[in-house]
Amino acid sequence: MPAQESYQLCRCGKSRAKPFCDGTHNKIGFDGTETAPRTTYREQAKVLEGPTLALTDAESLCAGARFCDPNGQVWNQVERTDEAGLRTTFLRQVNTVRPGAWWPWDRATGKPIDHPLPVSIGLIEDPLEA
């Protein structure tokens, strides 16, 4: 999908053009008042320590797109981040959800590992809900 200057994304969940807004919220009386807590990511996230990397996980921010599962759940992989091949897979998997529920950290430096991603919107079909 080509990048545009701006998008109107659906917040009511009823658009027939998901993820884009088609105005359905006006017809159904959607109340878009923000109710999310204002706690920071770090206040929400729990820390999972691995031998070389740590993973912060703010479960409430999970979009349910199942990026955690293709190569074994990331929560289990963090424990084996001293294995070079697994570390690469782990970082690719975790960085797929930017910005989101997870953030990988280098334990030696205490700094987050950020792999810049191109600006994009991707549509994903969940086979479990299809």
mmCIF file of N, CA and C in Angstrom:
data_model
loop_
_atom_site.group_PDB
_atom_site.id
_atom_site.type_symbol
_atom_site.label_atom_id
_atom_site.label_comp_id
_atom_site.label_asym_id
_atom_site.label_seq_id
_atom_site.Cartn_x
_atom_site.Cartn_y
_atom_site.Cartn_z
ATOM 1 N N MET A 1 0.855 -1.157 0.000
ATOM 2 C CA MET A 1 0.000 0.000 0.000
ATOM 3 C C MET A 1 0.907 1.227 0.000
ATOM 4 N N PRO A 2 0.754 2.144 -0.933
ATOM 5 C CA PRO A 2 1.640 3.309 -0.970
ATOM 6 C C PRO A 2 1.411 4.238 0.221
ATOM 7 N N ALA A 3 2.506 4.839 0.676
ATOM 8 C CA ALA A 3 2.426 5.771 1.804
ATOM 9 C C ALA A 3 1.695 7.040 1.388
ATOM 10 N N GLN A 4 0.909 7.579 2.299
ATOM 11 C CA GLN A 4 0.197 8.835 2.077
ATOM 12 C C GLN A 4 0.638 9.828 3.146
ATOM 13 N N GLU A 5 0.290 11.087 2.948
ATOM 14 C CA GLU A 5 0.627 12.127 3.915
ATOM 15 C C GLU A 5 -0.078 11.893 5.244
ATOM 16 N N SER A 6 -1.345 11.479 5.217
ATOM 17 C CA SER A 6 -2.095 11.207 6.446
ATOM 18 C C SER A 6 -3.162 10.154 6.168
ATOM 19 N N TYR A 7 -3.658 9.564 7.237
ATOM 20 C CA TYR A 7 -4.680 8.524 7.161
ATOM 21 C C TYR A 7 -5.738 8.799 8.216
ATOM 22 N N GLN A 8 -6.938 8.333 7.990
ATOM 23 C CA GLN A 8 -7.974 8.329 9.013
ATOM 24 C C GLN A 8 -8.234 6.864 9.337
ATOM 25 N N LEU A 9 -7.802 6.467 10.519
ATOM 26 C CA LEU A 9 -7.937 5.077 10.922
ATOM 27 C C LEU A 9 -9.185 4.893 11.769
ATOM 28 N N CYS A 10 -9.809 3.737 11.662
ATOM 29 C CA CYS A 10 -11.033 3.427 12.401
ATOM 30 C C CYS A 10 -10.725 3.207 13.868
ATOM 31 N N ARG A 11 -11.504 3.835 14.725
ATOM 32 C CA ARG A 11 -11.389 3.609 16.164
ATOM 33 C C ARG A 11 -12.603 2.886 16.713
ATOM 34 N N CYS A 12 -13.711 2.896 15.987
ATOM 35 C CA CYS A 12 -14.928 2.292 16.526
ATOM 36 C C CYS A 12 -14.968 0.783 16.300
ATOM 37 N N GLY A 13 -14.181 0.288 15.349
ATOM 38 C CA GLY A 13 -14.142 -1.140 15.062
ATOM 39 C C GLY A 13 -15.225 -1.628 14.123
ATOM 40 N N LYS A 14 -16.037 -0.747 13.590
ATOM 41 C CA LYS A 14 -17.168 -1.157 12.753
ATOM 42 C C LYS A 14 -17.021 -0.771 11.280
ATOM 43 N N SER A 15 -15.934 -0.107 10.912
ATOM 44 C CA SER A 15 -15.728 0.321 9.530
ATOM 45 C C SER A 15 -15.725 -0.883 8.598
ATOM 46 N N ARG A 16 -16.271 -0.700 7.401
ATOM 47 C CA ARG A 16 -16.216 -1.762 6.387
ATOM 48 C C ARG A 16 -14.950 -1.633 5.547
ATOM 49 N N ALA A 17 -14.136 -0.632 5.843
ATOM 50 C CA ALA A 17 -12.897 -0.393 5.105
ATOM 51 C C ALA A 17 -11.692 -0.486 6.047
ATOM 52 N N LYS A 18 -11.781 -1.344 7.078
ATOM 53 C CA LYS A 18 -10.714 -1.458 8.071
ATOM 54 C C LYS A 18 -9.368 -1.658 7.399
ATOM 55 N N PRO A 19 -8.332 -1.030 7.891
ATOM 56 C CA PRO A 19 -8.240 -0.286 9.138
ATOM 57 C C PRO A 19 -8.646 1.186 9.005
ATOM 58 N N PHE A 20 -9.188 1.555 7.858
ATOM 59 C CA PHE A 20 -9.505 2.956 7.607
ATOM 60 C C PHE A 20 -10.929 3.304 8.031
ATOM 61 N N CYS A 21 -11.129 4.557 8.398
ATOM 62 C CA CYS A 21 -12.435 5.055 8.819
ATOM 63 C C CYS A 21 -13.321 5.275 7.594
ATOM 64 N N ASP A 22 -14.570 4.822 7.673
ATOM 65 C CA ASP A 22 -15.534 5.090 6.598
ATOM 66 C C ASP A 22 -16.732 5.898 7.098
ATOM 67 N N GLY A 23 -16.625 6.446 8.311
ATOM 68 C CA GLY A 23 -17.700 7.273 8.858
ATOM 69 C C GLY A 23 -18.753 6.511 9.636
ATOM 70 N N THR A 24 -18.615 5.205 9.767
ATOM 71 C CA THR A 24 -19.605 4.392 10.476
ATOM 72 C C THR A 24 -19.794 4.863 11.911
ATOM 73 N N HIS A 25 -18.751 5.399 12.529
ATOM 74 C CA HIS A 25 -18.850 5.858 13.924
ATOM 75 C C HIS A 25 -19.976 6.882 14.101
ATOM 76 N N ASN A 26 -20.241 7.677 13.080
ATOM 77 C CA ASN A 26 -21.334 8.656 13.160
ATOM 78 C C ASN A 26 -22.702 7.982 13.200
ATOM 79 N N LYS A 27 -22.839 6.870 12.485
ATOM 80 C CA LYS A 27 -24.121 6.159 12.404
ATOM 81 C C LYS A 27 -24.431 5.349 13.655
ATOM 82 N N ILE A 28 -23.379 4.879 14.348
ATOM 83 C CA ILE A 28 -23.605 3.992 15.498
ATOM 84 C C ILE A 28 -23.486 4.709 16.833
ATOM 85 N N GLY A 29 -23.183 6.010 16.795
ATOM 86 C CA GLY A 29 -23.083 6.766 18.039
ATOM 87 C C GLY A 29 -21.851 6.423 18.857
ATOM 88 N N PHE A 30 -20.762 6.138 18.202
ATOM 89 C CA PHE A 30 -19.512 5.792 18.881
ATOM 90 C C PHE A 30 -19.036 6.948 19.750
ATOM 91 N N ASP A 31 -18.695 6.658 20.989
ATOM 92 C CA ASP A 31 -18.127 7.643 21.901
ATOM 93 C C ASP A 31 -16.628 7.386 21.969
ATOM 94 N N GLY A 32 -15.844 8.253 21.365
ATOM 95 C CA GLY A 32 -14.403 8.053 21.278
ATOM 96 C C GLY A 32 -13.611 8.667 22.411
ATOM 97 N N THR A 33 -14.277 8.933 23.523
ATOM 98 C CA THR A 33 -13.566 9.508 24.663
ATOM 99 C C THR A 33 -12.431 8.576 25.086
ATOM 100 N N GLU A 34 -11.245 9.141 25.228
ATOM 101 C CA GLU A 34 -10.085 8.356 25.644
ATOM 102 C C GLU A 34 -10.273 7.851 27.071
ATOM 103 N N THR A 35 -10.064 6.568 27.271
ATOM 104 C CA THR A 35 -10.180 5.974 28.603
ATOM 105 C C THR A 35 -8.902 5.246 29.015
ATOM 106 N N ALA A 36 -7.908 5.261 28.134
ATOM 107 C CA ALA A 36 -6.665 4.549 28.426
ATOM 108 C C ALA A 36 -5.918 5.226 29.570
ATOM 109 N N PRO A 37 -5.227 4.442 30.383
ATOM 110 C CA PRO A 37 -4.432 5.047 31.462
ATOM 111 C C PRO A 37 -3.284 5.862 30.874
ATOM 112 N N ARG A 38 -2.792 6.795 31.636
ATOM 113 C CA ARG A 38 -1.697 7.660 31.191
ATOM 114 C C ARG A 38 -0.355 7.234 31.783
ATOM 115 N N THR A 39 -0.272 5.982 32.225
ATOM 116 C CA THR A 39 0.991 5.488 32.760
ATOM 117 C C THR A 39 1.980 5.308 31.615
ATOM 118 N N THR A 40 3.254 5.487 31.902
ATOM 119 C CA THR A 40 4.273 5.340 30.873
ATOM 120 C C THR A 40 4.455 3.867 30.518
ATOM 121 N N TYR A 41 5.109 3.659 29.395
ATOM 122 C CA TYR A 41 5.420 2.299 28.964
ATOM 123 C C TYR A 41 6.185 1.556 30.056
ATOM 124 N N ARG A 42 7.226 2.190 30.594
ATOM 125 C CA ARG A 42 8.054 1.520 31.600
ATOM 126 C C ARG A 42 7.270 1.197 32.867
ATOM 127 N N GLU A 43 6.279 2.008 33.211
ATOM 128 C CA GLU A 43 5.443 1.718 34.378
ATOM 129 C C GLU A 43 4.539 0.513 34.120
ATOM 130 N N GLN A 44 4.157 0.295 32.872
ATOM 131 C CA GLN A 44 3.274 -0.812 32.519
ATOM 132 C C GLN A 44 4.026 -2.121 32.289
ATOM 133 N N ALA A 45 5.276 -2.020 31.827
ATOM 134 C CA ALA A 45 6.009 -3.198 31.357
ATOM 135 C C ALA A 45 6.654 -3.983 32.487
ATOM 136 N N LYS A 46 6.636 -5.293 32.315
ATOM 137 C CA LYS A 46 7.431 -6.146 33.194
ATOM 138 C C LYS A 46 8.718 -6.489 32.441
ATOM 139 N N VAL A 47 9.762 -6.788 33.177
ATOM 140 C CA VAL A 47 11.069 -7.059 32.590
ATOM 141 C C VAL A 47 11.355 -8.551 32.672
ATOM 142 N N LEU A 48 11.722 -9.121 31.530
ATOM 143 C CA LEU A 48 12.157 -10.513 31.463
ATOM 144 C C LEU A 48 13.647 -10.492 31.141
ATOM 145 N N GLU A 49 14.453 -11.089 32.001
ATOM 146 C CA GLU A 49 15.910 -11.056 31.846
ATOM 147 C C GLU A 49 16.399 -12.313 31.150
ATOM 148 N N GLY A 50 17.215 -12.122 30.134
ATOM 149 C CA GLY A 50 17.917 -13.211 29.484
ATOM 150 C C GLY A 50 19.401 -13.050 29.739
ATOM 151 N N PRO A 51 20.236 -13.958 29.242
ATOM 152 C CA PRO A 51 21.669 -13.877 29.507
ATOM 153 C C PRO A 51 22.340 -12.649 28.879
ATOM 154 N N THR A 52 21.918 -12.247 27.678
ATOM 155 C CA THR A 52 22.536 -11.090 27.019
ATOM 156 C C THR A 52 21.546 -9.978 26.731
ATOM 157 N N LEU A 53 20.281 -10.328 26.617
ATOM 158 C CA LEU A 53 19.238 -9.350 26.331
ATOM 159 C C LEU A 53 18.150 -9.427 27.385
ATOM 160 N N ALA A 54 17.440 -8.335 27.534
ATOM 161 C CA ALA A 54 16.234 -8.318 28.364
ATOM 162 C C ALA A 54 15.086 -7.922 27.449
ATOM 163 N N LEU A 55 13.890 -8.220 27.883
ATOM 164 C CA LEU A 55 12.695 -7.871 27.119
ATOM 165 C C LEU A 55 11.722 -7.186 28.066
ATOM 166 N N THR A 56 11.303 -5.983 27.716
ATOM 167 C CA THR A 56 10.215 -5.369 28.471
ATOM 168 C C THR A 56 8.938 -5.683 27.716
ATOM 169 N N ASP A 57 7.900 -6.021 28.458
ATOM 170 C CA ASP A 57 6.645 -6.475 27.883
ATOM 171 C C ASP A 57 5.490 -5.774 28.586
ATOM 172 N N ALA A 58 4.800 -4.908 27.850
ATOM 173 C CA ALA A 58 3.601 -4.241 28.364
ATOM 174 C C ALA A 58 2.407 -4.934 27.713
ATOM 175 N N GLU A 59 1.932 -5.967 28.373
ATOM 176 C CA GLU A 59 0.897 -6.834 27.796
ATOM 177 C C GLU A 59 -0.350 -6.077 27.361
ATOM 178 N N SER A 60 -0.700 -5.013 28.074
ATOM 179 C CA SER A 60 -1.920 -4.271 27.721
ATOM 180 C C SER A 60 -1.810 -3.587 26.365
ATOM 181 N N LEU A 61 -0.606 -3.449 25.821
ATOM 182 C CA LEU A 61 -0.412 -2.820 24.516
ATOM 183 C C LEU A 61 -0.395 -3.828 23.371
ATOM 184 N N CYS A 62 -0.540 -5.092 23.681
ATOM 185 C CA CYS A 62 -0.505 -6.132 22.655
ATOM 186 C C CYS A 62 -1.697 -5.989 21.707
ATOM 187 N N ALA A 63 -1.399 -6.031 20.406
ATOM 188 C CA ALA A 63 -2.449 -5.921 19.395
ATOM 189 C C ALA A 63 -3.020 -7.282 19.019
ATOM 190 N N GLY A 64 -2.461 -8.356 19.551
ATOM 191 C CA GLY A 64 -2.981 -9.692 19.254
ATOM 192 C C GLY A 64 -2.695 -10.163 17.840
ATOM 193 N N ALA A 65 -1.651 -9.635 17.201
ATOM 194 C CA ALA A 65 -1.333 -10.017 15.824
ATOM 195 C C ALA A 65 -0.493 -11.286 15.743
ATOM 196 N N ARG A 66 -0.155 -11.859 16.855
ATOM 197 C CA ARG A 66 0.571 -13.128 16.975
ATOM 198 C C ARG A 66 1.998 -13.088 16.426
ATOM 199 N N PHE A 67 2.649 -11.914 16.490
ATOM 200 C CA PHE A 67 4.048 -11.825 16.101
ATOM 201 C C PHE A 67 4.933 -12.577 17.082
ATOM 202 N N CYS A 68 4.404 -12.926 18.239
ATOM 203 C CA CYS A 68 5.187 -13.592 19.271
ATOM 204 C C CYS A 68 5.433 -15.052 18.967
ATOM 205 N N ASP A 69 4.694 -15.659 18.063
ATOM 206 C CA ASP A 69 4.694 -17.108 17.921
ATOM 207 C C ASP A 69 5.458 -17.741 16.756
ATOM 208 N N PRO A 70 5.840 -17.041 15.691
ATOM 209 C CA PRO A 70 6.326 -17.771 14.523
ATOM 210 C C PRO A 70 7.562 -18.635 14.756
ATOM 211 N N ASN A 71 8.420 -18.270 15.678
ATOM 212 C CA ASN A 71 9.636 -19.044 15.931
ATOM 213 C C ASN A 71 9.721 -19.502 17.386
ATOM 214 N N GLY A 72 8.611 -19.665 18.017
ATOM 215 C CA GLY A 72 8.570 -19.977 19.440
ATOM 216 C C GLY A 72 8.319 -18.690 20.190
ATOM 217 N N GLN A 73 7.595 -18.746 21.225
ATOM 218 C CA GLN A 73 7.198 -17.521 21.918
ATOM 219 C C GLN A 73 8.400 -16.725 22.409
ATOM 220 N N VAL A 74 8.373 -15.414 22.185
ATOM 221 C CA VAL A 74 9.506 -14.557 22.551
ATOM 222 C C VAL A 74 9.804 -14.609 24.039
ATOM 223 N N TRP A 75 8.811 -14.859 24.860
ATOM 224 C CA TRP A 75 9.046 -14.924 26.312
ATOM 225 C C TRP A 75 9.964 -16.082 26.655
ATOM 226 N N ASN A 76 9.901 -17.155 25.873
ATOM 227 C CA ASN A 76 10.801 -18.292 26.067
ATOM 228 C C ASN A 76 12.150 -18.051 25.402
ATOM 229 N N GLN A 77 12.158 -17.341 24.293
ATOM 230 C CA GLN A 77 13.401 -17.096 23.557
ATOM 231 C C GLN A 77 14.359 -16.186 24.313
ATOM 232 N N VAL A 78 13.842 -15.225 25.077
ATOM 233 C CA VAL A 78 14.724 -14.280 25.772
ATOM 234 C C VAL A 78 15.709 -15.006 26.689
ATOM 235 N N GLU A 79 15.325 -16.163 27.181
ATOM 236 C CA GLU A 79 16.190 -16.941 28.078
ATOM 237 C C GLU A 79 17.393 -17.547 27.347
ATOM 238 N N ARG A 80 17.333 -17.544 26.000
ATOM 239 C CA ARG A 80 18.397 -18.168 25.204
ATOM 240 C C ARG A 80 19.078 -17.164 24.274
ATOM 241 N N THR A 81 19.051 -15.879 24.631
ATOM 242 C CA THR A 81 19.607 -14.856 23.742
ATOM 243 C C THR A 81 21.130 -14.861 23.675
ATOM 244 N N ASP A 82 21.781 -15.776 24.390
ATOM 245 C CA ASP A 82 23.224 -15.933 24.247
ATOM 246 C C ASP A 82 23.563 -16.815 23.040
ATOM 247 N N GLU A 83 22.553 -17.448 22.436
ATOM 248 C CA GLU A 83 22.744 -18.247 21.218
ATOM 249 C C GLU A 83 22.608 -17.309 20.015
ATOM 250 N N ALA A 84 23.670 -17.192 19.206
ATOM 251 C CA ALA A 84 23.721 -16.207 18.118
ATOM 252 C C ALA A 84 22.524 -16.304 17.164
ATOM 253 N N GLY A 85 22.229 -17.483 16.679
ATOM 254 C CA GLY A 85 21.118 -17.647 15.735
ATOM 255 C C GLY A 85 19.782 -17.287 16.352
ATOM 256 N N LEU A 86 19.575 -17.698 17.582
ATOM 257 C CA LEU A 86 18.315 -17.394 18.257
ATOM 258 C C LEU A 86 18.211 -15.902 18.564
ATOM 259 N N ARG A 87 19.321 -15.286 18.913
ATOM 260 C CA ARG A 87 19.328 -13.840 19.196
ATOM 261 C C ARG A 87 18.855 -13.058 17.966
ATOM 262 N N THR A 88 19.348 -13.420 16.790
ATOM 263 C CA THR A 88 18.948 -12.750 15.543
ATOM 264 C C THR A 88 17.456 -12.918 15.302
ATOM 265 N N THR A 89 16.948 -14.127 15.456
ATOM 266 C CA THR A 89 15.519 -14.404 15.277
ATOM 267 C C THR A 89 14.693 -13.642 16.299
ATOM 268 N N PHE A 90 15.140 -13.651 17.548
ATOM 269 C CA PHE A 90 14.449 -12.955 18.629
ATOM 270 C C PHE A 90 14.324 -11.463 18.319
ATOM 271 N N LEU A 91 15.438 -10.833 17.936
ATOM 272 C CA LEU A 91 15.418 -9.397 17.642
ATOM 273 C C LEU A 91 14.527 -9.078 16.448
ATOM 274 N N ARG A 92 14.567 -9.910 15.423
ATOM 275 C CA ARG A 92 13.691 -9.694 14.256
ATOM 276 C C ARG A 92 12.225 -9.794 14.678
ATOM 277 N N GLN A 93 11.910 -10.794 15.459
ATOM 278 C CA GLN A 93 10.541 -11.007 15.914
ATOM 279 C C GLN A 93 10.048 -9.853 16.787
ATOM 280 N N VAL A 94 10.856 -9.451 17.754
ATOM 281 C CA VAL A 94 10.467 -8.392 18.682
ATOM 282 C C VAL A 94 10.369 -7.042 17.960
ATOM 283 N N ASN A 95 11.283 -6.787 17.040
ATOM 284 C CA ASN A 95 11.278 -5.511 16.330
ATOM 285 C C ASN A 95 10.160 -5.414 15.294
ATOM 286 N N THR A 96 9.479 -6.501 15.003
ATOM 287 C CA THR A 96 8.349 -6.466 14.074
ATOM 288 C C THR A 96 7.185 -5.668 14.650
ATOM 289 N N VAL A 97 7.077 -5.574 15.946
ATOM 290 C CA VAL A 97 5.918 -4.927 16.579
ATOM 291 C C VAL A 97 6.196 -3.497 17.017
ATOM 292 N N ARG A 98 7.096 -2.818 16.384
ATOM 293 C CA ARG A 98 7.438 -1.439 16.744
ATOM 294 C C ARG A 98 6.332 -0.468 16.447
ATOM 295 N N PRO A 99 6.082 0.561 17.214
ATOM 296 C CA PRO A 99 6.232 0.504 18.653
ATOM 297 C C PRO A 99 5.072 -0.292 19.210
ATOM 298 N N GLY A 100 5.283 -1.001 20.237
ATOM 299 C CA GLY A 100 4.217 -1.847 20.743
ATOM 300 C C GLY A 100 4.483 -2.355 22.126
ATOM 301 N N ALA A 101 4.100 -3.581 22.354
ATOM 302 C CA ALA A 101 4.159 -4.158 23.683
ATOM 303 C C ALA A 101 5.581 -4.503 24.128
ATOM 304 N N TRP A 102 6.482 -4.781 23.184
ATOM 305 C CA TRP A 102 7.818 -5.250 23.547
ATOM 306 C C TRP A 102 8.890 -4.234 23.221
ATOM 307 N N TRP A 103 9.987 -4.370 23.962
ATOM 308 C CA TRP A 103 11.181 -3.607 23.644
ATOM 309 C C TRP A 103 12.375 -4.432 24.098
ATOM 310 N N PRO A 104 13.340 -4.720 23.189
ATOM 311 C CA PRO A 104 14.537 -5.467 23.588
ATOM 312 C C PRO A 104 15.600 -4.520 24.141
ATOM 313 N N TRP A 105 16.344 -5.011 25.130
ATOM 314 C CA TRP A 105 17.380 -4.215 25.795
ATOM 315 C C TRP A 105 18.680 -5.000 25.815
ATOM 316 N N ASP A 106 19.783 -4.321 25.548
ATOM 317 C CA ASP A 106 21.102 -4.915 25.660
ATOM 318 C C ASP A 106 21.485 -4.861 27.142
ATOM 319 N N ARG A 107 21.681 -5.996 27.766
ATOM 320 C CA ARG A 107 21.964 -6.016 29.203
ATOM 321 C C ARG A 107 23.330 -5.433 29.523
ATOM 322 N N ALA A 108 24.296 -5.532 28.593
ATOM 323 C CA ALA A 108 25.636 -5.009 28.849
ATOM 324 C C ALA A 108 25.642 -3.483 28.909
ATOM 325 N N THR A 109 24.847 -2.843 28.046
ATOM 326 C CA THR A 109 24.843 -1.377 27.997
ATOM 327 C C THR A 109 23.649 -0.766 28.721
ATOM 328 N N GLY A 110 22.602 -1.577 28.929
ATOM 329 C CA GLY A 110 21.376 -1.052 29.535
ATOM 330 C C GLY A 110 20.563 -0.205 28.575
ATOM 331 N N LYS A 111 20.896 -0.252 27.288
ATOM 332 C CA LYS A 111 20.206 0.570 26.286
ATOM 333 C C LYS A 111 19.261 -0.277 25.442
ATOM 334 N N PRO A 112 18.171 0.351 24.977
ATOM 335 C CA PRO A 112 17.246 -0.382 24.105
ATOM 336 C C PRO A 112 17.891 -0.639 22.747
ATOM 337 N N ILE A 113 17.473 -1.714 22.111
ATOM 338 C CA ILE A 113 17.951 -2.044 20.762
ATOM 339 C C ILE A 113 16.829 -1.674 19.804
ATOM 340 N N ASP A 114 17.072 -0.652 19.024
ATOM 341 C CA ASP A 114 16.044 -0.142 18.120
ATOM 342 C C ASP A 114 16.491 -0.335 16.684
ATOM 343 N N HIS A 115 15.746 -1.089 15.929
ATOM 344 C CA HIS A 115 15.999 -1.279 14.511
ATOM 345 C C HIS A 115 14.954 -0.456 13.762
ATOM 346 N N PRO A 116 15.358 0.664 13.179
ATOM 347 C CA PRO A 116 14.385 1.511 12.479
ATOM 348 C C PRO A 116 13.654 0.729 11.383
ATOM 349 N N LEU A 117 12.364 0.945 11.307
ATOM 350 C CA LEU A 117 11.541 0.312 10.284
ATOM 351 C C LEU A 117 10.989 1.390 9.359
ATOM 352 N N PRO A 118 10.753 1.061 8.093
ATOM 353 C CA PRO A 118 10.157 2.051 7.193
ATOM 354 C C PRO A 118 8.724 2.360 7.622
ATOM 355 N N VAL A 119 8.275 3.566 7.319
ATOM 356 C CA VAL A 119 6.894 3.949 7.605
ATOM 357 C C VAL A 119 5.997 3.116 6.710
ATOM 358 N N SER A 120 5.035 2.419 7.313
ATOM 359 C CA SER A 120 4.138 1.574 6.521
ATOM 360 C C SER A 120 2.913 1.200 7.337
ATOM 361 N N ILE A 121 1.891 0.801 6.634
ATOM 362 C CA ILE A 121 0.704 0.207 7.248
ATOM 363 C C ILE A 121 0.533 -1.146 6.584
ATOM 364 N N GLY A 122 0.433 -2.174 7.383
ATOM 365 C CA GLY A 122 0.267 -3.515 6.846
ATOM 366 C C GLY A 122 -1.044 -4.107 7.309
ATOM 367 N N LEU A 123 -1.726 -4.775 6.415
ATOM 368 C CA LEU A 123 -2.974 -5.453 6.757
ATOM 369 C C LEU A 123 -2.661 -6.922 6.989
ATOM 370 N N ILE A 124 -3.133 -7.440 8.107
ATOM 371 C CA ILE A 124 -2.851 -8.814 8.492
ATOM 372 C C ILE A 124 -4.170 -9.535 8.709
ATOM 373 N N GLU A 125 -4.324 -10.683 8.092
ATOM 374 C CA GLU A 125 -5.518 -11.482 8.309
ATOM 375 C C GLU A 125 -5.192 -12.568 9.314
ATOM 376 N N ASP A 126 -5.968 -12.651 10.367
ATOM 377 C CA ASP A 126 -5.767 -13.650 11.397
ATOM 378 C C ASP A 126 -6.500 -14.919 10.984
ATOM 379 N N PRO A 127 -5.777 -16.004 10.664
ATOM 380 C CA PRO A 127 -6.449 -17.225 10.233
ATOM 381 C C PRO A 127 -7.341 -17.821 11.308
ATOM 382 N N LEU A 128 -7.106 -17.477 12.569
ATOM 383 C CA LEU A 128 -7.941 -18.010 13.653
ATOM 384 C C LEU A 128 -9.284 -17.291 13.738
ATOM 385 N N GLU A 129 -9.380 -16.115 13.109
ATOM 386 C CA GLU A 129 -10.634 -15.364 13.133
ATOM 387 C C GLU A 129 -11.258 -15.244 11.758
ATOM 388 N N ALA A 130 -10.651 -15.837 10.761
ATOM 389 C CA ALA A 130 -11.146 -15.729 9.382
ATOM 390 C C ALA A 130 -12.350 -16.605 9.147
#
